[in-house]
Amino acid sequence: MEIVLIVAVAENGVIGAGGAIPWRLKSDMARFKALTLGKPVVMGRKTFVSIGRPLQGRTNIVVTRDAGFRADGVVVTHSFTDARAIAIGDALRRFATEIAVIGGAEIYAQWMNSADRLEITEVHARPDGDTQFPAIDLAAWEELARLRNPAGPDDSADFSYVTYRRRK
C-alpha cells in the first residue's frame, strides 16, 4: 500500500494563504482528480472546509482535533493512527493500491515520514502565504519525473509536475 502526498507548492514553499490557495491552476485539477479518484483521501479539517464539500468517488477522511466536528459524506477521525487504519481498510475494500494525502500543512508533516511518493505540482510563482509545505530532503527523496507546463487560459502561473520516490 503506497502513501502518496499530493500537493501544489509555490517556489517559496507556500501552499496556502488565509485558508485558500493563492493561485488558480484549472489545468492541475484534472491531474489531481486522476491521482485521487477511487482512493481514500486524507485531509485536515481546514482543507476540507476550504474545499467546501466531499470529493466524489473517493472516501474522504478528515482528521481534526475538534471532537464535535461532523460533516456529511466524510469519515471524521482524531488521530494520524486512526486515519491511517481507516485509509488502509478503505483502500483494501476498494482494491486501491494507494492512499492519497491532500493537506494541509499539519497533515503533510504528520504523514511525510510514512510517505512512499510525492506528487508535487511546482507552481512557478512566489505568492504571499501563511501555510508552507515541509522542505523536501533530497537525501531521502529521488526525483523520478518532471514535466514543465505553460499556464493555460485558466491558470495564473506556469507549473511543473514532479514525482519523487523515497530512497531505499
Tab-separated table of N, CA and C in Angstrom:
chain	number	residue	atom	x	y	z
A	1	MET	N	0.849	-1.177	0.000
A	1	MET	CA	0.000	0.000	0.000
A	1	MET	C	0.891	1.236	0.000
A	2	GLU	N	0.820	2.035	-1.052
A	2	GLU	CA	1.633	3.252	-1.121
A	2	GLU	C	0.891	4.436	-0.525
A	3	ILE	N	1.630	5.254	0.194
A	3	ILE	CA	1.098	6.513	0.690
A	3	ILE	C	1.683	7.611	-0.175
A	4	VAL	N	0.800	8.396	-0.789
A	4	VAL	CA	1.203	9.422	-1.743
A	4	VAL	C	0.737	10.783	-1.247
A	5	LEU	N	1.680	11.699	-1.056
A	5	LEU	CA	1.339	13.076	-0.710
A	5	LEU	C	1.162	13.837	-2.012
A	6	ILE	N	0.030	14.514	-2.162
A	6	ILE	CA	-0.295	15.259	-3.375
A	6	ILE	C	-0.458	16.720	-2.978
A	7	VAL	N	0.340	17.590	-3.604
A	7	VAL	CA	0.338	18.988	-3.191
A	7	VAL	C	0.764	19.883	-4.344
A	8	ALA	N	0.202	21.081	-4.373
A	8	ALA	CA	0.694	22.153	-5.238
A	8	ALA	C	1.429	23.122	-4.323
A	9	VAL	N	2.676	23.423	-4.671
A	9	VAL	CA	3.509	24.263	-3.807
A	9	VAL	C	4.266	25.287	-4.649
A	10	ALA	N	4.260	26.524	-4.187
A	10	ALA	CA	4.951	27.593	-4.903
A	10	ALA	C	6.461	27.488	-4.685
A	11	GLU	N	7.195	28.231	-5.495
A	11	GLU	CA	8.661	28.206	-5.420
A	11	GLU	C	9.177	28.601	-4.038
A	12	ASN	N	8.418	29.378	-3.296
A	12	ASN	CA	8.823	29.812	-1.958
A	12	ASN	C	8.250	28.923	-0.849
A	13	GLY	N	7.676	27.763	-1.217
A	13	GLY	CA	7.155	26.814	-0.238
A	13	GLY	C	5.721	27.037	0.170
A	14	VAL	N	5.097	28.109	-0.290
A	14	VAL	CA	3.717	28.439	0.091
A	14	VAL	C	2.739	27.434	-0.527
A	15	ILE	N	1.792	26.978	0.320
A	15	ILE	CA	0.691	26.147	-0.179
A	15	ILE	C	-0.665	26.768	0.117
A	16	GLY	N	-0.696	27.804	0.953
A	16	GLY	CA	-1.971	28.418	1.287
A	16	GLY	C	-1.818	29.812	1.852
A	17	ALA	N	-2.923	30.551	1.760
A	17	ALA	CA	-2.969	31.917	2.294
A	17	ALA	C	-4.390	32.183	2.776
A	18	GLY	N	-4.542	32.401	4.067
A	18	GLY	CA	-5.862	32.721	4.602
A	18	GLY	C	-6.902	31.648	4.361
A	19	GLY	N	-6.500	30.382	4.387
A	19	GLY	CA	-7.448	29.285	4.185
A	19	GLY	C	-7.800	29.018	2.739
A	20	ALA	N	-7.048	29.594	1.813
A	20	ALA	CA	-7.312	29.393	0.387
A	20	ALA	C	-5.990	29.156	-0.341
A	21	ILE	N	-6.094	28.701	-1.566
A	21	ILE	CA	-4.918	28.515	-2.417
A	21	ILE	C	-4.650	29.841	-3.119
A	22	PRO	N	-3.417	30.369	-3.039
A	22	PRO	CA	-3.147	31.715	-3.576
A	22	PRO	C	-2.815	31.759	-5.067
A	23	TRP	N	-3.343	30.831	-5.837
A	23	TRP	CA	-3.195	30.836	-7.295
A	23	TRP	C	-4.369	30.071	-7.883
A	24	ARG	N	-4.485	30.132	-9.176
A	24	ARG	CA	-5.526	29.374	-9.885
A	24	ARG	C	-4.834	28.503	-10.910
A	25	LEU	N	-5.050	27.194	-10.832
A	25	LEU	CA	-4.478	26.243	-11.790
A	25	LEU	C	-5.558	25.246	-12.206
A	26	LYS	N	-6.445	25.693	-13.045
A	26	LYS	CA	-7.509	24.801	-13.505
A	26	LYS	C	-6.927	23.590	-14.230
A	27	SER	N	-5.807	23.786	-14.926
A	27	SER	CA	-5.168	22.681	-15.641
A	27	SER	C	-4.751	21.558	-14.692
A	28	ASP	N	-4.428	21.893	-13.457
A	28	ASP	CA	-3.963	20.903	-12.484
A	28	ASP	C	-5.102	20.093	-11.886
A	29	MET	N	-6.326	20.576	-11.985
A	29	MET	CA	-7.447	19.889	-11.340
A	29	MET	C	-7.708	18.504	-11.943
A	30	ALA	N	-7.545	18.350	-13.252
A	30	ALA	CA	-7.747	17.040	-13.884
A	30	ALA	C	-6.703	16.036	-13.387
A	31	ARG	N	-5.474	16.499	-13.219
A	31	ARG	CA	-4.420	15.615	-12.699
A	31	ARG	C	-4.734	15.225	-11.256
A	32	PHE	N	-5.147	16.178	-10.443
A	32	PHE	CA	-5.499	15.894	-9.067
A	32	PHE	C	-6.601	14.832	-9.014
A	33	LYS	N	-7.613	15.000	-9.832
A	33	LYS	CA	-8.720	14.037	-9.849
A	33	LYS	C	-8.220	12.654	-10.259
A	34	ALA	N	-7.381	12.600	-11.294
A	34	ALA	CA	-6.852	11.317	-11.758
A	34	ALA	C	-6.012	10.633	-10.682
A	35	LEU	N	-5.262	11.407	-9.918
A	35	LEU	CA	-4.402	10.842	-8.876
A	35	LEU	C	-5.186	10.359	-7.657
A	36	THR	N	-6.390	10.868	-7.447
A	36	THR	CA	-7.130	10.568	-6.219
A	36	THR	C	-8.404	9.748	-6.411
A	37	LEU	N	-8.973	9.726	-7.597
A	37	LEU	CA	-10.262	9.059	-7.819
A	37	LEU	C	-10.175	7.571	-7.472
A	38	GLY	N	-11.182	7.098	-6.744
A	38	GLY	CA	-11.252	5.688	-6.383
A	38	GLY	C	-10.359	5.301	-5.223
A	39	LYS	N	-9.804	6.291	-4.535
A	39	LYS	CA	-8.877	6.028	-3.425
A	39	LYS	C	-9.354	6.754	-2.179
A	40	PRO	N	-8.896	6.306	-1.024
A	40	PRO	CA	-9.149	7.112	0.168
A	40	PRO	C	-8.279	8.370	0.114
A	41	VAL	N	-8.856	9.505	0.498
A	41	VAL	CA	-8.103	10.755	0.585
A	41	VAL	C	-8.145	11.227	2.029
A	42	VAL	N	-6.967	11.571	2.542
A	42	VAL	CA	-6.839	12.033	3.922
A	42	VAL	C	-6.539	13.518	3.889
A	43	MET	N	-7.288	14.271	4.696
A	43	MET	CA	-7.082	15.720	4.758
A	43	MET	C	-7.409	16.216	6.153
A	44	GLY	N	-6.903	17.390	6.460
A	44	GLY	CA	-7.255	18.042	7.706
A	44	GLY	C	-8.584	18.762	7.583
A	45	ARG	N	-9.132	19.152	8.721
A	45	ARG	CA	-10.427	19.841	8.734
A	45	ARG	C	-10.385	21.140	7.949
A	46	LYS	N	-9.324	21.926	8.102
A	46	LYS	CA	-9.245	23.203	7.390
A	46	LYS	C	-9.227	22.989	5.880
A	47	THR	N	-8.540	21.949	5.422
A	47	THR	CA	-8.536	21.641	3.990
A	47	THR	C	-9.935	21.257	3.534
A	48	PHE	N	-10.617	20.413	4.321
A	48	PHE	CA	-11.979	20.030	3.969
A	48	PHE	C	-12.890	21.254	3.885
A	49	VAL	N	-12.800	22.124	4.877
A	49	VAL	CA	-13.639	23.328	4.894
A	49	VAL	C	-13.325	24.206	3.675
A	50	SER	N	-12.052	24.313	3.295
A	50	SER	CA	-11.705	25.147	2.138
A	50	SER	C	-12.237	24.554	0.834
A	51	ILE	N	-12.307	23.217	0.756
A	51	ILE	CA	-12.883	22.571	-0.430
A	51	ILE	C	-14.397	22.782	-0.434
A	52	GLY	N	-15.006	22.687	0.743
A	52	GLY	CA	-16.418	23.005	0.883
A	52	GLY	C	-17.388	21.859	0.691
A	53	ARG	N	-16.874	20.698	0.329
A	53	ARG	CA	-17.741	19.536	0.113
A	53	ARG	C	-16.871	18.292	-0.004
A	54	PRO	N	-17.473	17.097	0.199
A	54	PRO	CA	-16.703	15.867	-0.010
A	54	PRO	C	-16.336	15.716	-1.489
A	55	LEU	N	-15.176	15.151	-1.745
A	55	LEU	CA	-14.751	14.871	-3.113
A	55	LEU	C	-15.427	13.579	-3.566
A	56	GLN	N	-16.162	13.631	-4.656
A	56	GLN	CA	-16.912	12.477	-5.138
A	56	GLN	C	-15.974	11.384	-5.653
A	57	GLY	N	-16.416	10.128	-5.481
A	57	GLY	CA	-15.662	8.991	-5.989
A	57	GLY	C	-14.458	8.629	-5.148
A	58	ARG	N	-14.379	9.196	-3.945
A	58	ARG	CA	-13.268	8.958	-3.029
A	58	ARG	C	-13.832	8.875	-1.617
A	59	THR	N	-13.217	8.085	-0.757
A	59	THR	CA	-13.569	8.114	0.652
A	59	THR	C	-12.802	9.262	1.281
A	60	ASN	N	-13.520	10.238	1.790
A	60	ASN	CA	-12.931	11.439	2.385
A	60	ASN	C	-12.734	11.211	3.874
A	61	ILE	N	-11.484	11.214	4.317
A	61	ILE	CA	-11.143	11.016	5.713
A	61	ILE	C	-10.607	12.347	6.238
A	62	VAL	N	-11.321	12.926	7.192
A	62	VAL	CA	-10.969	14.243	7.730
A	62	VAL	C	-10.418	14.063	9.143
A	63	VAL	N	-9.208	14.573	9.363
A	63	VAL	CA	-8.557	14.498	10.659
A	63	VAL	C	-8.708	15.853	11.351
A	64	THR	N	-9.200	15.827	12.580
A	64	THR	CA	-9.400	17.066	13.331
A	64	THR	C	-9.241	16.824	14.824
A	65	ARG	N	-8.807	17.858	15.532
A	65	ARG	CA	-8.764	17.792	16.997
A	65	ARG	C	-10.119	18.175	17.591
A	66	ASP	N	-11.015	18.722	16.782
A	66	ASP	CA	-12.336	19.169	17.236
A	66	ASP	C	-13.260	17.959	17.409
A	67	ALA	N	-13.469	17.553	18.657
A	67	ALA	CA	-14.281	16.366	18.952
A	67	ALA	C	-15.728	16.520	18.503
A	68	GLY	N	-16.199	17.739	18.331
A	68	GLY	CA	-17.577	17.965	17.911
A	68	GLY	C	-17.763	18.110	16.410
A	69	PHE	N	-16.682	18.049	15.646
A	69	PHE	CA	-16.797	18.262	14.192
A	69	PHE	C	-17.527	17.099	13.532
A	70	ARG	N	-18.507	17.435	12.708
A	70	ARG	CA	-19.254	16.463	11.914
A	70	ARG	C	-19.477	17.071	10.539
A	71	ALA	N	-19.506	16.229	9.530
A	71	ALA	CA	-19.820	16.686	8.179
A	71	ALA	C	-20.370	15.497	7.397
A	72	ASP	N	-21.392	15.749	6.615
A	72	ASP	CA	-21.978	14.697	5.789
A	72	ASP	C	-20.988	14.277	4.708
A	73	GLY	N	-20.940	12.971	4.456
A	73	GLY	CA	-20.145	12.460	3.349
A	73	GLY	C	-18.668	12.267	3.641
A	74	VAL	N	-18.266	12.402	4.921
A	74	VAL	CA	-16.861	12.201	5.275
A	74	VAL	C	-16.764	11.302	6.497
A	75	VAL	N	-15.608	10.684	6.659
A	75	VAL	CA	-15.283	9.941	7.869
A	75	VAL	C	-14.409	10.865	8.701
A	76	VAL	N	-14.847	11.168	9.919
A	76	VAL	CA	-14.094	12.069	10.801
A	76	VAL	C	-13.285	11.219	11.768
A	77	THR	N	-12.025	11.574	11.920
A	77	THR	CA	-11.144	10.901	12.869
A	77	THR	C	-10.307	11.950	13.590
A	78	HIS	N	-9.671	11.524	14.668
A	78	HIS	CA	-8.986	12.490	15.524
A	78	HIS	C	-7.500	12.221	15.696
A	79	SER	N	-6.947	11.271	14.921
A	79	SER	CA	-5.514	10.996	15.056
A	79	SER	C	-4.948	10.442	13.755
A	80	PHE	N	-3.648	10.595	13.621
A	80	PHE	CA	-2.915	10.010	12.496
A	80	PHE	C	-3.124	8.499	12.465
A	81	THR	N	-3.012	7.858	13.622
A	81	THR	CA	-3.126	6.397	13.701
A	81	THR	C	-4.494	5.925	13.226
A	82	ASP	N	-5.560	6.589	13.687
A	82	ASP	CA	-6.909	6.204	13.258
A	82	ASP	C	-7.113	6.485	11.771
A	83	ALA	N	-6.641	7.633	11.302
A	83	ALA	CA	-6.791	7.968	9.876
A	83	ALA	C	-6.085	6.945	9.012
A	84	ARG	N	-4.890	6.559	9.414
A	84	ARG	CA	-4.127	5.569	8.640
A	84	ARG	C	-4.866	4.230	8.603
A	85	ALA	N	-5.365	3.771	9.754
A	85	ALA	CA	-6.083	2.489	9.807
A	85	ALA	C	-7.338	2.529	8.933
A	86	ILE	N	-8.089	3.615	9.010
A	86	ILE	CA	-9.302	3.746	8.193
A	86	ILE	C	-8.948	3.779	6.712
A	87	ALA	N	-7.899	4.526	6.358
A	87	ALA	CA	-7.490	4.636	4.951
A	87	ALA	C	-7.018	3.290	4.402
A	88	ILE	N	-6.244	2.551	5.183
A	88	ILE	CA	-5.782	1.230	4.732
A	88	ILE	C	-6.964	0.300	4.533
A	89	GLY	N	-7.880	0.265	5.487
A	89	GLY	CA	-9.066	-0.579	5.359
A	89	GLY	C	-9.894	-0.225	4.141
A	90	ASP	N	-10.077	1.076	3.914
A	90	ASP	CA	-10.852	1.517	2.754
A	90	ASP	C	-10.139	1.149	1.446
A	91	ALA	N	-8.835	1.351	1.397
A	91	ALA	CA	-8.080	1.015	0.191
A	91	ALA	C	-8.190	-0.480	-0.118
A	92	LEU	N	-8.087	-1.299	0.907
A	92	LEU	CA	-8.202	-2.747	0.694
A	92	LEU	C	-9.592	-3.120	0.169
A	93	ARG	N	-10.641	-2.516	0.715
A	93	ARG	CA	-12.007	-2.784	0.244
A	93	ARG	C	-12.199	-2.351	-1.209
A	94	ARG	N	-11.542	-1.254	-1.593
A	94	ARG	CA	-11.666	-0.716	-2.959
A	94	ARG	C	-10.696	-1.370	-3.936
A	95	PHE	N	-9.799	-2.204	-3.442
A	95	PHE	CA	-8.696	-2.755	-4.241
A	95	PHE	C	-7.802	-1.636	-4.769
A	96	ALA	N	-7.708	-0.556	-3.996
A	96	ALA	CA	-6.831	0.559	-4.349
A	96	ALA	C	-5.436	0.246	-3.819
A	97	THR	N	-4.434	0.688	-4.540
A	97	THR	CA	-3.052	0.421	-4.141
A	97	THR	C	-2.406	1.627	-3.473
A	98	GLU	N	-3.167	2.723	-3.346
A	98	GLU	CA	-2.607	3.954	-2.799
A	98	GLU	C	-3.581	4.646	-1.853
A	99	ILE	N	-3.002	5.374	-0.918
A	99	ILE	CA	-3.730	6.304	-0.060
A	99	ILE	C	-3.234	7.689	-0.447
A	100	ALA	N	-4.145	8.610	-0.748
A	100	ALA	CA	-3.781	9.970	-1.146
A	100	ALA	C	-3.923	10.909	0.048
A	101	VAL	N	-2.852	11.605	0.366
A	101	VAL	CA	-2.856	12.589	1.452
A	101	VAL	C	-2.836	13.957	0.783
A	102	ILE	N	-3.867	14.789	1.068
A	102	ILE	CA	-4.052	16.008	0.273
A	102	ILE	C	-3.978	17.307	1.074
A	103	GLY	N	-3.509	17.246	2.314
A	103	GLY	CA	-3.256	18.500	3.036
A	103	GLY	C	-4.097	18.676	4.267
A	104	GLY	N	-3.835	19.711	4.948
A	104	GLY	CA	-2.896	20.788	4.798
A	104	GLY	C	-1.554	20.535	5.439
A	105	ALA	N	-0.904	21.619	5.824
A	105	ALA	CA	0.484	21.563	6.273
A	105	ALA	C	0.693	20.600	7.440
A	106	GLU	N	-0.172	20.639	8.447
A	106	GLU	CA	-0.011	19.733	9.598
A	106	GLU	C	-0.156	18.277	9.180
A	107	ILE	N	-1.097	18.006	8.295
A	107	ILE	CA	-1.317	16.637	7.826
A	107	ILE	C	-0.107	16.178	7.015
A	108	TYR	N	0.393	17.023	6.118
A	108	TYR	CA	1.598	16.658	5.361
A	108	TYR	C	2.752	16.353	6.305
A	109	ALA	N	2.947	17.182	7.322
A	109	ALA	CA	4.044	16.979	8.264
A	109	ALA	C	3.889	15.644	9.004
A	110	GLN	N	2.659	15.301	9.383
A	110	GLN	CA	2.410	14.043	10.092
A	110	GLN	C	2.677	12.828	9.211
A	111	TRP	N	2.373	12.936	7.926
A	111	TRP	CA	2.451	11.795	7.008
A	111	TRP	C	3.775	11.707	6.254
A	112	MET	N	4.604	12.748	6.293
A	112	MET	CA	5.821	12.785	5.469
A	112	MET	C	6.726	11.582	5.710
A	113	ASN	N	6.922	11.192	6.952
A	113	ASN	CA	7.816	10.069	7.230
A	113	ASN	C	7.245	8.726	6.802
A	114	SER	N	5.933	8.648	6.581
A	114	SER	CA	5.291	7.405	6.136
A	114	SER	C	5.114	7.351	4.626
A	115	ALA	N	5.309	8.479	3.962
A	115	ALA	CA	5.030	8.559	2.527
A	115	ALA	C	6.037	7.759	1.706
A	116	ASP	N	5.521	7.176	0.625
A	116	ASP	CA	6.356	6.454	-0.333
A	116	ASP	C	6.651	7.302	-1.561
A	117	ARG	N	5.713	8.209	-1.869
A	117	ARG	CA	5.835	9.012	-3.092
A	117	ARG	C	5.268	10.397	-2.852
A	118	LEU	N	5.840	11.377	-3.537
A	118	LEU	CA	5.325	12.743	-3.530
A	118	LEU	C	4.926	13.098	-4.953
A	119	GLU	N	3.715	13.574	-5.130
A	119	GLU	CA	3.256	14.097	-6.428
A	119	GLU	C	3.098	15.593	-6.235
A	120	ILE	N	4.082	16.328	-6.714
A	120	ILE	CA	4.164	17.763	-6.472
A	120	ILE	C	3.815	18.523	-7.748
A	121	THR	N	2.948	19.508	-7.627
A	121	THR	CA	2.780	20.487	-8.693
A	121	THR	C	3.562	21.708	-8.226
A	122	GLU	N	4.698	21.949	-8.869
A	122	GLU	CA	5.503	23.129	-8.541
A	122	GLU	C	4.905	24.317	-9.275
A	123	VAL	N	4.426	25.280	-8.519
A	123	VAL	CA	3.826	26.480	-9.084
A	123	VAL	C	4.944	27.513	-9.243
A	124	HIS	N	5.174	27.943	-10.473
A	124	HIS	CA	6.277	28.865	-10.747
A	124	HIS	C	5.837	30.305	-10.467
A	125	ALA	N	5.676	30.546	-9.154
A	125	ALA	CA	5.281	31.856	-8.645
A	125	ALA	C	5.763	31.917	-7.199
A	126	ARG	N	5.739	33.117	-6.624
A	126	ARG	CA	6.174	33.316	-5.236
A	126	ARG	C	5.125	34.147	-4.493
A	127	PRO	N	3.924	33.595	-4.295
A	127	PRO	CA	2.862	34.362	-3.641
A	127	PRO	C	3.096	34.496	-2.139
A	128	ASP	N	2.489	35.506	-1.561
A	128	ASP	CA	2.460	35.613	-0.111
A	128	ASP	C	1.553	34.509	0.415
A	129	GLY	N	1.858	33.998	1.591
A	129	GLY	CA	1.017	32.970	2.182
A	129	GLY	C	1.379	32.717	3.617
A	130	ASP	N	0.503	31.991	4.306
A	130	ASP	CA	0.715	31.698	5.717
A	130	ASP	C	0.846	30.207	5.993
A	131	THR	N	0.834	29.390	4.943
A	131	THR	CA	0.940	27.944	5.102
A	131	THR	C	2.021	27.434	4.162
A	132	GLN	N	2.931	26.623	4.710
A	132	GLN	CA	4.087	26.132	3.955
A	132	GLN	C	4.090	24.607	3.885
A	133	PHE	N	4.660	24.081	2.811
A	133	PHE	CA	4.909	22.646	2.693
A	133	PHE	C	6.285	22.368	3.284
A	134	PRO	N	6.442	21.271	4.025
A	134	PRO	CA	7.771	20.961	4.563
A	134	PRO	C	8.800	20.830	3.437
A	135	ALA	N	10.018	21.229	3.707
A	135	ALA	CA	11.086	21.111	2.711
A	135	ALA	C	11.292	19.646	2.341
A	136	ILE	N	11.567	19.393	1.070
A	136	ILE	CA	11.821	18.036	0.594
A	136	ILE	C	13.312	17.754	0.761
A	137	ASP	N	13.627	16.783	1.575
A	137	ASP	CA	15.013	16.387	1.840
A	137	ASP	C	15.487	15.502	0.685
A	138	LEU	N	16.336	16.038	-0.170
A	138	LEU	CA	16.776	15.292	-1.355
A	138	LEU	C	17.678	14.103	-1.008
A	139	ALA	N	18.144	14.022	0.231
A	139	ALA	CA	18.861	12.826	0.661
A	139	ALA	C	17.879	11.665	0.865
A	140	ALA	N	16.612	12.005	1.142
A	140	ALA	CA	15.588	10.980	1.385
A	140	ALA	C	14.712	10.722	0.161
A	141	TRP	N	14.678	11.676	-0.762
A	141	TRP	CA	13.773	11.587	-1.910
A	141	TRP	C	14.536	11.682	-3.223
A	142	GLU	N	14.141	10.855	-4.175
A	142	GLU	CA	14.730	10.857	-5.517
A	142	GLU	C	13.686	11.364	-6.515
A	143	GLU	N	14.074	12.346	-7.315
A	143	GLU	CA	13.166	12.845	-8.347
A	143	GLU	C	13.121	11.836	-9.491
A	144	LEU	N	11.907	11.391	-9.834
A	144	LEU	CA	11.721	10.401	-10.895
A	144	LEU	C	11.266	11.013	-12.206
A	145	ALA	N	10.476	12.064	-12.133
A	145	ALA	CA	9.903	12.648	-13.346
A	145	ALA	C	9.634	14.125	-13.127
A	146	ARG	N	9.735	14.881	-14.223
A	146	ARG	CA	9.452	16.317	-14.189
A	146	ARG	C	8.895	16.701	-15.558
A	147	LEU	N	7.774	17.414	-15.553
A	147	LEU	CA	7.160	17.887	-16.791
A	147	LEU	C	6.726	19.332	-16.602
A	148	ARG	N	7.352	20.236	-17.333
A	148	ARG	CA	7.017	21.659	-17.223
A	148	ARG	C	5.818	21.961	-18.120
A	149	ASN	N	4.907	22.794	-17.603
A	149	ASN	CA	3.683	23.152	-18.321
A	149	ASN	C	3.523	24.667	-18.338
A	150	PRO	N	3.232	25.228	-19.510
A	150	PRO	CA	2.923	26.656	-19.535
A	150	PRO	C	1.525	26.889	-18.959
A	151	ALA	N	1.308	28.067	-18.432
A	151	ALA	CA	-0.021	28.402	-17.915
A	151	ALA	C	-1.050	28.319	-19.028
A	152	GLY	N	-2.151	27.649	-18.760
A	152	GLY	CA	-3.261	27.601	-19.702
A	152	GLY	C	-4.127	28.836	-19.537
A	153	PRO	N	-5.221	28.926	-20.301
A	153	PRO	CA	-6.067	30.112	-20.242
A	153	PRO	C	-6.701	30.363	-18.865
A	154	ASP	N	-6.871	29.311	-18.061
A	154	ASP	CA	-7.475	29.456	-16.734
A	154	ASP	C	-6.469	29.244	-15.609
A	155	ASP	N	-5.193	29.488	-15.895
A	155	ASP	CA	-4.127	29.322	-14.908
A	155	ASP	C	-3.456	30.656	-14.645
A	156	SER	N	-3.026	30.851	-13.399
A	156	SER	CA	-2.372	32.113	-13.053
A	156	SER	C	-0.849	32.024	-13.098
A	157	ALA	N	-0.290	30.827	-13.377
A	157	ALA	CA	1.169	30.678	-13.404
A	157	ALA	C	1.547	29.439	-14.204
A	158	ASP	N	2.793	29.420	-14.687
A	158	ASP	CA	3.358	28.189	-15.228
A	158	ASP	C	3.536	27.217	-14.066
A	159	PHE	N	3.664	25.929	-14.375
A	159	PHE	CA	3.810	24.934	-13.315
A	159	PHE	C	4.500	23.698	-13.869
A	160	SER	N	5.046	22.898	-12.956
A	160	SER	CA	5.691	21.626	-13.320
A	160	SER	C	5.113	20.518	-12.461
A	161	TYR	N	4.913	19.362	-13.089
A	161	TYR	CA	4.542	18.163	-12.343
A	161	TYR	C	5.833	17.431	-12.008
A	162	VAL	N	6.053	17.145	-10.728
A	162	VAL	CA	7.272	16.488	-10.301
A	162	VAL	C	6.902	15.304	-9.408
A	163	THR	N	7.478	14.139	-9.704
A	163	THR	CA	7.258	12.938	-8.913
A	163	THR	C	8.548	12.568	-8.192
A	164	TYR	N	8.425	12.355	-6.891
A	164	TYR	CA	9.545	11.895	-6.070
A	164	TYR	C	9.204	10.539	-5.473
A	165	ARG	N	10.198	9.693	-5.343
A	165	ARG	CA	10.059	8.406	-4.665
A	165	ARG	C	11.056	8.380	-3.514
A	166	ARG	N	10.621	7.821	-2.387
A	166	ARG	CA	11.519	7.726	-1.224
A	166	ARG	C	12.698	6.822	-1.601
A	167	ARG	N	13.903	7.273	-1.261
A	167	ARG	CA	15.093	6.456	-1.492
A	167	ARG	C	15.087	5.286	-0.529
A	168	LYS	N	15.547	4.150	-0.991
A	168	LYS	CA	15.594	2.931	-0.160
A	168	LYS	C	16.871	2.879	0.639
